[in-house]
PDB file of C-alpha atoms in Angstrom:
ATOM      1  CA  MET R   1       2.982 -33.207  66.616  1.00 55.00           C
ATOM      2  CA  ALA R   2      -0.404 -32.772  64.960  1.00 69.00           C
ATOM      3  CA  LEU R   3      -3.577 -32.505  67.042  1.00 80.00           C
ATOM      4  CA  ASN R   4      -6.210 -35.226  66.263  1.00 88.00           C
ATOM      5  CA  ILE R   5      -9.587 -33.404  66.281  1.00 94.00           C
ATOM      6  CA  ALA R   6     -13.241 -34.687  65.932  1.00 95.00           C
ATOM      7  CA  VAL R   7     -16.018 -32.719  64.980  1.00 96.00           C
ATOM      8  CA  CYS R   8     -19.382 -34.393  65.775  1.00 96.00           C
ATOM      9  CA  ASP R   9     -22.766 -32.894  64.512  1.00 94.00           C
ATOM     10  CA  ASP R  10     -25.860 -34.538  63.038  1.00 91.00           C
ATOM     11  CA  ASP R  11     -26.396 -31.172  60.940  1.00 90.00           C
ATOM     12  CA  GLN R  12     -24.280 -31.294  57.875  1.00 92.00           C
ATOM     13  CA  ALA R  13     -24.098 -27.790  57.308  1.00 90.00           C
ATOM     14  CA  THR R  14     -22.973 -26.850  60.822  1.00 90.00           C
ATOM     15  CA  LEU R  15     -20.391 -29.856  60.406  1.00 92.00           C
ATOM     16  CA  SER R  16     -19.039 -28.334  57.011  1.00 92.00           C
ATOM     17  CA  VAL R  17     -18.961 -24.829  58.449  1.00 93.00           C
ATOM     18  CA  ILE R  18     -16.990 -25.774  61.656  1.00 93.00           C
ATOM     19  CA  SER R  19     -14.566 -28.025  59.781  1.00 94.00           C
ATOM     20  CA  SER R  20     -13.748 -25.439  57.073  1.00 94.00           C
ATOM     21  CA  GLN R  21     -13.360 -22.562  59.508  1.00 94.00           C
ATOM     22  CA  LEU R  22     -11.189 -24.749  62.000  1.00 95.00           C
ATOM     23  CA  LYS R  23      -8.818 -25.638  59.049  1.00 94.00           C
ATOM     24  CA  GLU R  24      -8.395 -22.137  58.217  1.00 94.00           C
ATOM     25  CA  ILE R  25      -7.695 -21.051  61.851  1.00 94.00           C
ATOM     26  CA  PHE R  26      -5.185 -23.749  62.444  1.00 91.00           C
ATOM     27  CA  ALA R  27      -3.437 -22.958  58.921  1.00 91.00           C
ATOM     28  CA  GLU R  28      -3.407 -19.237  59.955  1.00 90.00           C
ATOM     29  CA  LYS R  29      -1.654 -20.134  63.333  1.00 85.00           C
ATOM     30  CA  GLY R  30       0.520 -22.645  61.984  1.00 82.00           C
ATOM     31  CA  ILE R  31      -0.929 -25.485  64.031  1.00 84.00           C
ATOM     32  CA  GLN R  32      -0.849 -29.009  62.563  1.00 83.00           C
ATOM     33  CA  ALA R  33      -4.336 -30.574  62.956  1.00 88.00           C
ATOM     34  CA  ASN R  34      -5.901 -33.930  61.620  1.00 90.00           C
ATOM     35  CA  ILE R  35      -9.682 -33.083  61.867  1.00 95.00           C
ATOM     36  CA  GLU R  36     -12.289 -36.040  61.412  1.00 95.00           C
ATOM     37  CA  LEU R  37     -16.089 -35.522  61.010  1.00 97.00           C
ATOM     38  CA  PHE R  38     -18.857 -37.454  62.278  1.00 96.00           C
ATOM     39  CA  SER R  39     -22.628 -37.053  62.065  1.00 93.00           C
ATOM     40  CA  GLU R  40     -23.560 -39.402  65.217  1.00 92.00           C
ATOM     41  CA  GLY R  41     -22.002 -40.327  68.521  1.00 93.00           C
ATOM     42  CA  ASN R  42     -21.549 -44.121  67.929  1.00 93.00           C
ATOM     43  CA  SER R  43     -19.174 -43.402  64.861  1.00 94.00           C
ATOM     44  CA  LEU R  44     -17.010 -41.029  66.778  1.00 94.00           C
ATOM     45  CA  LEU R  45     -16.696 -43.512  69.763  1.00 94.00           C
ATOM     46  CA  LYS R  46     -15.524 -46.414  67.570  1.00 92.00           C
ATOM     47  CA  ARG R  47     -13.094 -44.191  65.656  1.00 92.00           C
ATOM     48  CA  HIS R  48     -11.784 -42.712  69.031  1.00 89.00           C
ATOM     49  CA  LYS R  49     -10.807 -46.337  70.225  1.00 85.00           C
ATOM     50  CA  LYS R  50      -8.487 -46.660  67.138  1.00 84.00           C
ATOM     51  CA  ILE R  51      -6.691 -43.228  66.860  1.00 81.00           C
ATOM     52  CA  PHE R  52      -7.493 -41.183  69.980  1.00 82.00           C
ATOM     53  CA  PHE R  53      -8.685 -37.769  69.599  1.00 88.00           C
ATOM     54  CA  GLN R  54      -7.238 -34.977  71.781  1.00 87.00           C
ATOM     55  CA  VAL R  55      -9.987 -32.541  71.162  1.00 93.00           C
ATOM     56  CA  VAL R  56     -13.636 -33.069  70.387  1.00 95.00           C
ATOM     57  CA  PHE R  57     -16.305 -30.468  69.000  1.00 96.00           C
ATOM     58  CA  LEU R  58     -19.476 -32.167  70.100  1.00 93.00           C
ATOM     59  CA  ASP R  59     -22.966 -31.339  69.374  1.00 91.00           C
ATOM     60  CA  ILE R  60     -25.171 -31.601  72.437  1.00 89.00           C
ATOM     61  CA  SER R  61     -28.745 -32.313  70.550  1.00 86.00           C
ATOM     62  CA  MET R  62     -28.331 -35.569  68.385  1.00 87.00           C
ATOM     63  CA  PRO R  63     -30.511 -38.439  67.875  1.00 85.00           C
ATOM     64  CA  ASP R  64     -29.790 -41.894  69.326  1.00 83.00           C
ATOM     65  CA  MET R  65     -26.774 -40.779  71.414  1.00 89.00           C
ATOM     66  CA  ASP R  66     -26.679 -37.173  72.425  1.00 86.00           C
ATOM     67  CA  GLY R  67     -23.556 -35.234  73.165  1.00 89.00           C
ATOM     68  CA  PHE R  68     -23.740 -35.784  76.880  1.00 91.00           C
ATOM     69  CA  GLN R  69     -23.955 -39.631  76.732  1.00 91.00           C
ATOM     70  CA  ALA R  70     -21.013 -39.363  73.990  1.00 93.00           C
ATOM     71  CA  ALA R  71     -18.983 -37.187  76.385  1.00 91.00           C
ATOM     72  CA  ALA R  72     -19.377 -39.395  79.406  1.00 91.00           C
ATOM     73  CA  GLU R  73     -17.953 -42.348  77.232  1.00 92.00           C
ATOM     74  CA  LEU R  74     -15.073 -40.199  76.113  1.00 91.00           C
ATOM     75  CA  LYS R  75     -14.253 -39.119  79.553  1.00 87.00           C
ATOM     76  CA  ALA R  76     -14.402 -42.601  80.753  1.00 86.00           C
ATOM     77  CA  TRP R  77     -11.666 -43.570  78.474  1.00 85.00           C
ATOM     78  CA  ASN R  78      -9.634 -40.584  78.911  1.00 79.00           C
ATOM     79  CA  ARG R  79     -10.264 -38.016  81.564  1.00 78.00           C
ATOM     80  CA  GLU R  80      -7.990 -35.448  79.771  1.00 77.00           C
ATOM     81  CA  ILE R  81      -9.697 -35.353  76.496  1.00 87.00           C
ATOM     82  CA  VAL R  82     -10.718 -31.726  75.604  1.00 91.00           C
ATOM     83  CA  ILE R  83     -14.520 -31.602  75.209  1.00 93.00           C
ATOM     84  CA  ILE R  84     -16.040 -28.512  73.408  1.00 93.00           C
ATOM     85  CA  PHE R  85     -19.836 -28.657  73.277  1.00 91.00           C
ATOM     86  CA  VAL R  86     -21.613 -26.962  70.440  1.00 89.00           C
ATOM     87  CA  THR R  87     -25.321 -26.260  70.916  1.00 82.00           C
ATOM     88  CA  SER R  88     -28.130 -23.605  69.964  1.00 76.00           C
ATOM     89  CA  ARG R  89     -29.828 -24.320  73.300  1.00 74.00           C
ATOM     90  CA  GLU R  90     -28.816 -22.115  76.061  1.00 68.00           C
ATOM     91  CA  GLU R  91     -30.766 -23.939  78.826  1.00 62.00           C
ATOM     92  CA  LEU R  92     -28.302 -27.048  78.092  1.00 66.00           C
ATOM     93  CA  VAL R  93     -25.086 -25.082  78.739  1.00 65.00           C
ATOM     94  CA  TYR R  94     -25.547 -25.409  82.883  1.00 64.00           C
ATOM     95  CA  GLU R  95     -26.542 -29.067  82.628  1.00 67.00           C
ATOM     96  CA  SER R  96     -23.092 -29.796  80.462  1.00 68.00           C
ATOM     97  CA  PHE R  97     -20.992 -28.929  83.614  1.00 75.00           C
ATOM     98  CA  ASP R  98     -21.300 -32.436  84.917  1.00 71.00           C
ATOM     99  CA  TYR R  99     -19.218 -33.388  81.865  1.00 74.00           C
ATOM    100  CA  GLN R 100     -16.342 -30.885  82.633  1.00 77.00           C
ATOM    101  CA  PRO R 101     -16.214 -29.071  79.089  1.00 83.00           C
ATOM    102  CA  PHE R 102     -13.547 -27.198  77.986  1.00 84.00           C
ATOM    103  CA  HIS R 103     -15.810 -24.504  76.296  1.00 87.00           C
ATOM    104  CA  PHE R 104     -19.034 -23.988  74.439  1.00 86.00           C
ATOM    105  CA  ILE R 105     -19.785 -22.989  70.937  1.00 87.00           C
ATOM    106  CA  ARG R 106     -23.029 -21.440  70.241  1.00 84.00           C
ATOM    107  CA  LYS R 107     -24.507 -21.965  67.057  1.00 82.00           C
ATOM    108  CA  GLU R 108     -25.166 -18.625  65.488  1.00 74.00           C
ATOM    109  CA  ASN R 109     -24.262 -16.953  62.101  1.00 71.00           C
ATOM    110  CA  ASN R 110     -21.093 -17.933  60.523  1.00 72.00           C
ATOM    111  CA  GLU R 111     -19.274 -14.723  61.436  1.00 77.00           C
ATOM    112  CA  SER R 112     -19.940 -15.046  64.979  1.00 83.00           C
ATOM    113  CA  LEU R 113     -19.015 -18.818  64.755  1.00 87.00           C
ATOM    114  CA  LYS R 114     -15.838 -17.913  63.344  1.00 88.00           C
ATOM    115  CA  ALA R 115     -15.014 -15.582  66.123  1.00 91.00           C
ATOM    116  CA  GLN R 116     -15.834 -18.159  68.768  1.00 91.00           C
ATOM    117  CA  LEU R 117     -13.604 -20.807  67.260  1.00 93.00           C
ATOM    118  CA  VAL R 118     -10.737 -18.432  67.000  1.00 92.00           C
ATOM    119  CA  HIS R 119     -11.272 -17.743  70.444  1.00 91.00           C
ATOM    120  CA  VAL R 120     -11.344 -21.249  71.435  1.00 92.00           C
ATOM    121  CA  VAL R 121      -8.379 -22.360  69.490  1.00 92.00           C
ATOM    122  CA  GLU R 122      -6.477 -19.390  71.176  1.00 89.00           C
ATOM    123  CA  LYS R 123      -7.556 -21.120  74.393  1.00 88.00           C
ATOM    124  CA  LEU R 124      -6.272 -24.366  73.257  1.00 86.00           C
ATOM    125  CA  GLU R 125      -2.927 -23.078  72.544  1.00 81.00           C
ATOM    126  CA  GLU R 126      -2.625 -21.624  76.250  1.00 78.00           C
ATOM    127  CA  TYR R 127      -3.959 -24.934  77.598  1.00 78.00           C
ATOM    128  CA  LYS R 128      -1.617 -27.126  75.527  1.00 74.00           C
ATOM    129  CA  LYS R 129       1.494 -25.045  76.683  1.00 69.00           C
ATOM    130  CA  SER R 130       0.528 -25.313  80.195  1.00 68.00           C
ATOM    131  CA  SER R 131      -0.639 -29.095  80.528  1.00 67.00           C
ATOM    132  CA  GLY R 132       1.424 -30.616  77.758  1.00 75.00           C
ATOM    133  CA  ARG R 133       3.883 -33.468  78.178  1.00 78.00           C
ATOM    134  CA  ILE R 134       6.824 -34.952  76.023  1.00 79.00           C
ATOM    135  CA  SER R 135       7.770 -38.499  76.430  1.00 77.00           C
ATOM    136  CA  ILE R 136      11.459 -39.345  76.575  1.00 80.00           C
ATOM    137  CA  THR R 137      13.478 -42.489  76.546  1.00 79.00           C
ATOM    138  CA  LEU R 138      15.846 -42.871  79.500  1.00 77.00           C
ATOM    139  CA  PRO R 139      18.885 -45.357  79.665  1.00 75.00           C
ATOM    140  CA  TYR R 140      18.139 -48.952  79.590  1.00 71.00           C
ATOM    141  CA  GLY R 141      15.276 -48.608  77.354  1.00 70.00           C
ATOM    142  CA  THR R 142      12.750 -47.213  80.032  1.00 75.00           C
ATOM    143  CA  ALA R 143      10.685 -44.212  79.316  1.00 74.00           C
ATOM    144  CA  THR R 144       9.069 -41.420  81.193  1.00 78.00           C
ATOM    145  CA  GLU R 145       6.993 -38.202  80.589  1.00 77.00           C
ATOM    146  CA  ILE R 146       8.030 -34.791  81.388  1.00 86.00           C
ATOM    147  CA  GLU R 147       5.837 -31.857  81.876  1.00 86.00           C
ATOM    148  CA  VAL R 148       6.578 -29.192  79.280  1.00 88.00           C
ATOM    149  CA  ASP R 149       5.977 -26.394  81.545  1.00 87.00           C
ATOM    150  CA  LYS R 150       8.429 -27.504  84.042  1.00 91.00           C
ATOM    151  CA  ILE R 151      11.281 -27.718  81.668  1.00 94.00           C
ATOM    152  CA  VAL R 152      13.777 -24.762  82.062  1.00 96.00           C
ATOM    153  CA  VAL R 153      16.412 -25.427  79.514  1.00 97.00           C
ATOM    154  CA  VAL R 154      17.437 -28.043  77.142  1.00 97.00           C
ATOM    155  CA  GLN R 155      21.380 -28.512  76.219  1.00 96.00           C
ATOM    156  CA  SER R 156      23.331 -30.682  73.895  1.00 95.00           C
ATOM    157  CA  GLU R 157      26.558 -32.330  74.970  1.00 89.00           C
ATOM    158  CA  LYS R 158      27.927 -34.178  72.078  1.00 84.00           C
ATOM    159  CA  ASN R 159      25.408 -37.016  71.601  1.00 86.00           C
ATOM    160  CA  TYR R 160      23.532 -36.378  74.918  1.00 92.00           C
ATOM    161  CA  LEU R 161      21.069 -33.892  75.843  1.00 93.00           C
ATOM    162  CA  GLU R 162      20.465 -32.428  79.353  1.00 95.00           C
ATOM    163  CA  TYR R 163      17.014 -31.518  80.282  1.00 95.00           C
ATOM    164  CA  GLU R 164      16.858 -29.048  83.315  1.00 95.00           C
ATOM    165  CA  ILE R 165      13.598 -29.513  85.172  1.00 94.00           C
ATOM    166  CA  ALA R 166      12.487 -26.945  87.543  1.00 92.00           C
ATOM    167  CA  GLY R 167      12.570 -28.167  91.218  1.00 87.00           C
ATOM    168  CA  LYS R 168      14.071 -31.490  90.188  1.00 85.00           C
ATOM    169  CA  GLU R 169      17.304 -33.320  88.846  1.00 83.00           C
ATOM    170  CA  THR R 170      18.813 -32.752  85.512  1.00 91.00           C
ATOM    171  CA  LEU R 171      17.961 -35.614  83.121  1.00 91.00           C
ATOM    172  CA  ARG R 172      20.455 -36.638  80.845  1.00 91.00           C
ATOM    173  CA  ILE R 173      19.485 -38.664  77.701  1.00 90.00           C
ATOM    174  CA  ARG R 174      20.878 -39.659  74.457  1.00 89.00           C
ATOM    175  CA  GLU R 175      19.212 -37.451  71.803  1.00 88.00           C
ATOM    176  CA  SER R 176      19.838 -34.878  69.537  1.00 90.00           C
ATOM    177  CA  LEU R 177      18.834 -31.003  69.974  1.00 93.00           C
ATOM    178  CA  ASN R 178      16.947 -31.112  66.668  1.00 90.00           C
ATOM    179  CA  VAL R 179      14.657 -33.909  67.996  1.00 88.00           C
ATOM    180  CA  ALA R 180      13.952 -32.126  71.179  1.00 90.00           C
ATOM    181  CA  GLU R 181      13.253 -29.083  69.069  1.00 90.00           C
ATOM    182  CA  GLU R 182      10.716 -30.929  67.193  1.00 85.00           C
ATOM    183  CA  LYS R 183       9.047 -32.362  70.229  1.00 84.00           C
ATOM    184  CA  LEU R 184       8.774 -28.871  71.741  1.00 87.00           C
ATOM    185  CA  ARG R 185       7.363 -27.241  68.643  1.00 81.00           C
ATOM    186  CA  GLY R 186       4.344 -25.070  69.526  1.00 77.00           C
ATOM    187  CA  TYR R 187       5.445 -24.590  72.926  1.00 85.00           C
ATOM    188  CA  ASP R 188       7.227 -21.301  74.374  1.00 88.00           C
ATOM    189  CA  PHE R 189      10.736 -22.620  73.564  1.00 94.00           C
ATOM    190  CA  ILE R 190      13.323 -20.818  71.612  1.00 96.00           C
ATOM    191  CA  ARG R 191      17.042 -21.923  70.564  1.00 96.00           C
ATOM    192  CA  ILE R 192      19.455 -19.307  71.707  1.00 97.00           C
ATOM    193  CA  SER R 193      22.391 -21.046  70.229  1.00 96.00           C
ATOM    194  CA  SER R 194      23.514 -24.235  68.276  1.00 95.00           C
ATOM    195  CA  ARG R 195      23.589 -26.027  71.843  1.00 96.00           C
ATOM    196  CA  THR R 196      20.854 -24.435  73.864  1.00 97.00           C
ATOM    197  CA  MET R 197      17.102 -24.113  73.978  1.00 97.00           C
ATOM    198  CA  VAL R 198      15.292 -22.174  76.841  1.00 97.00           C
ATOM    199  CA  ASN R 199      11.681 -21.977  78.026  1.00 96.00           C
ATOM    200  CA  LEU R 200      10.605 -18.416  77.804  1.00 95.00           C
ATOM    201  CA  LYS R 201       8.570 -18.685  80.757  1.00 93.00           C
ATOM    202  CA  TYR R 202      11.831 -18.708  82.939  1.00 96.00           C
ATOM    203  CA  VAL R 203      13.485 -15.851  81.243  1.00 96.00           C
ATOM    204  CA  SER R 204      13.929 -12.758  83.032  1.00 95.00           C
ATOM    205  CA  ARG R 205      15.667 -10.413  80.605  1.00 95.00           C
ATOM    206  CA  ILE R 206      18.011 -10.617  77.382  1.00 96.00           C
ATOM    207  CA  ARG R 207      21.102  -8.888  77.161  1.00 95.00           C
ATOM    208  CA  GLU R 208      21.651  -8.269  73.388  1.00 91.00           C
ATOM    209  CA  LYS R 209      24.919  -6.387  73.445  1.00 91.00           C
ATOM    210  CA  GLU R 210      26.505  -8.872  75.938  1.00 93.00           C
ATOM    211  CA  GLY R 211      24.971 -11.777  74.235  1.00 95.00           C
ATOM    212  CA  ALA R 212      23.299 -13.207  77.345  1.00 96.00           C
ATOM    213  CA  VAL R 213      19.962 -14.744  78.301  1.00 97.00           C
ATOM    214  CA  ILE R 214      19.197 -14.311  81.962  1.00 97.00           C
ATOM    215  CA  LEU R 215      16.805 -16.606  83.726  1.00 96.00           C
ATOM    216  CA  LYS R 216      14.668 -15.753  86.570  1.00 94.00           C
ATOM    217  CA  ASP R 217      16.950 -17.915  88.962  1.00 92.00           C
ATOM    218  CA  GLY R 218      19.884 -15.797  87.807  1.00 93.00           C
ATOM    219  CA  TYR R 219      21.623 -18.104  85.676  1.00 94.00           C
ATOM    220  CA  SER R 220      22.962 -16.897  82.263  1.00 96.00           C
ATOM    221  CA  TYR R 221      23.182 -18.525  79.162  1.00 96.00           C
ATOM    222  CA  SER R 222      25.115 -17.469  75.943  1.00 96.00           C
ATOM    223  CA  LEU R 223      23.017 -16.015  73.201  1.00 97.00           C
ATOM    224  CA  SER R 224      24.652 -16.426  69.735  1.00 96.00           C
ATOM    225  CA  ARG R 225      24.780 -13.690  67.423  1.00 93.00           C
ATOM    226  CA  ASN R 226      23.086 -15.445  64.528  1.00 94.00           C
ATOM    227  CA  TYR R 227      20.105 -16.213  66.868  1.00 95.00           C
ATOM    228  CA  LYS R 228      19.603 -12.783  68.553  1.00 95.00           C
ATOM    229  CA  LYS R 229      16.969 -11.195  66.155  1.00 94.00           C
ATOM    230  CA  VAL R 230      14.796 -14.342  66.290  1.00 95.00           C
ATOM    231  CA  VAL R 231      15.156 -14.610  69.882  1.00 96.00           C
ATOM    232  CA  VAL R 232      14.574 -10.894  70.749  1.00 95.00           C
ATOM    233  CA  SER R 233      11.442 -11.043  68.591  1.00 93.00           C
ATOM    234  CA  ALA R 234      10.038 -14.280  70.131  1.00 93.00           C
ATOM    235  CA  TYR R 235      10.493 -12.910  73.806  1.00 94.00           C
ATOM    236  CA  MET R 236       8.747  -9.637  72.786  1.00 93.00           C
ATOM    237  CA  LYS R 237       5.726 -11.542  71.374  1.00 89.00           C
ATOM    238  CA  TYR R 238       5.766 -13.959  74.517  1.00 88.00           C
ATOM    239  CA  LEU R 239       5.666 -11.018  76.856  1.00 90.00           C
ATOM    240  CA  ARG R 240       2.902  -9.233  74.953  1.00 85.00           C
ATOM    241  CA  SER R 241       0.741 -12.383  75.035  1.00 77.00           C
ATOM    242  CA  LYS R 242       0.720 -12.477  78.830  1.00 73.00           C
ATOM    243  CA  LYS R 243      -0.458  -8.881  79.276  1.00 66.00           C
TER     244      LYS R 243
END
C-alpha cells in the first residue's frame, strides 16, 4: 500500500528539492509513495480532507497560515498523522513540541538536506513496522484491524487463512495467502513455504539442514527448500538492522 505524503513549503526551490530527493530515496528503498506539493497551509488542509495524508513535511514559517496552525488542524482530524517540521529557524524547534512532531528537517545545503531526509525515511520505515495495522474482513461481513507487530504467523488452509496473534486467539478468515502477503509487504514478514509466512520479530533461529524455522516460543515451522536462500538472507538482514 502506497504512502500518501504531502510537502508544504512557501519556498518553491525548497519544495522542489525536498520532493525530488524524497522520490529518489523512496525509489531506492522500494517504497511506494504518492507525493503532493503545496505552497500554503489552506490548500493542504482542503486536500487532506479528501485523500488523507499519512505523512506531512511542513514548513513552520509560512504567511497566512504557519506550520504550527496547519499542524494543529491536521492533528485535530487525525492524531496519528506523522508531522515532520521543516525550518531554518532553530529557536522554533522547542516551540514545536506542543504539536508532537515526528522529526525535524533543517533547511541547509542540498547535501545535508538529503542526508536528513534519508534518516527520516529510515525512521518512518521503523515506525511503520512497529505501529502499522491491517484491516481484515471477518465472517458475516464484519471487519477489524490487527496490529501488524502482534501477528506471529499467517498460514493458509485451503480457502482460509489463520492469523496467529501474540497473546490472543487465532483469527480464521476466508482469504488467500497472496492477499495477506500484499497487505504485509514492507513489514518484517517472510514467506517460508507455499502455505506459511512468519514475522521475523518472533523468529529465534533457522535450521537450514533440517528445513525448520524456530520461533521464540519454541514452535517449529517447515522451511521449504525453494525458500531457504531468500529466508536466510532476509533473517540475517533483519538481525543486522536491529544491532
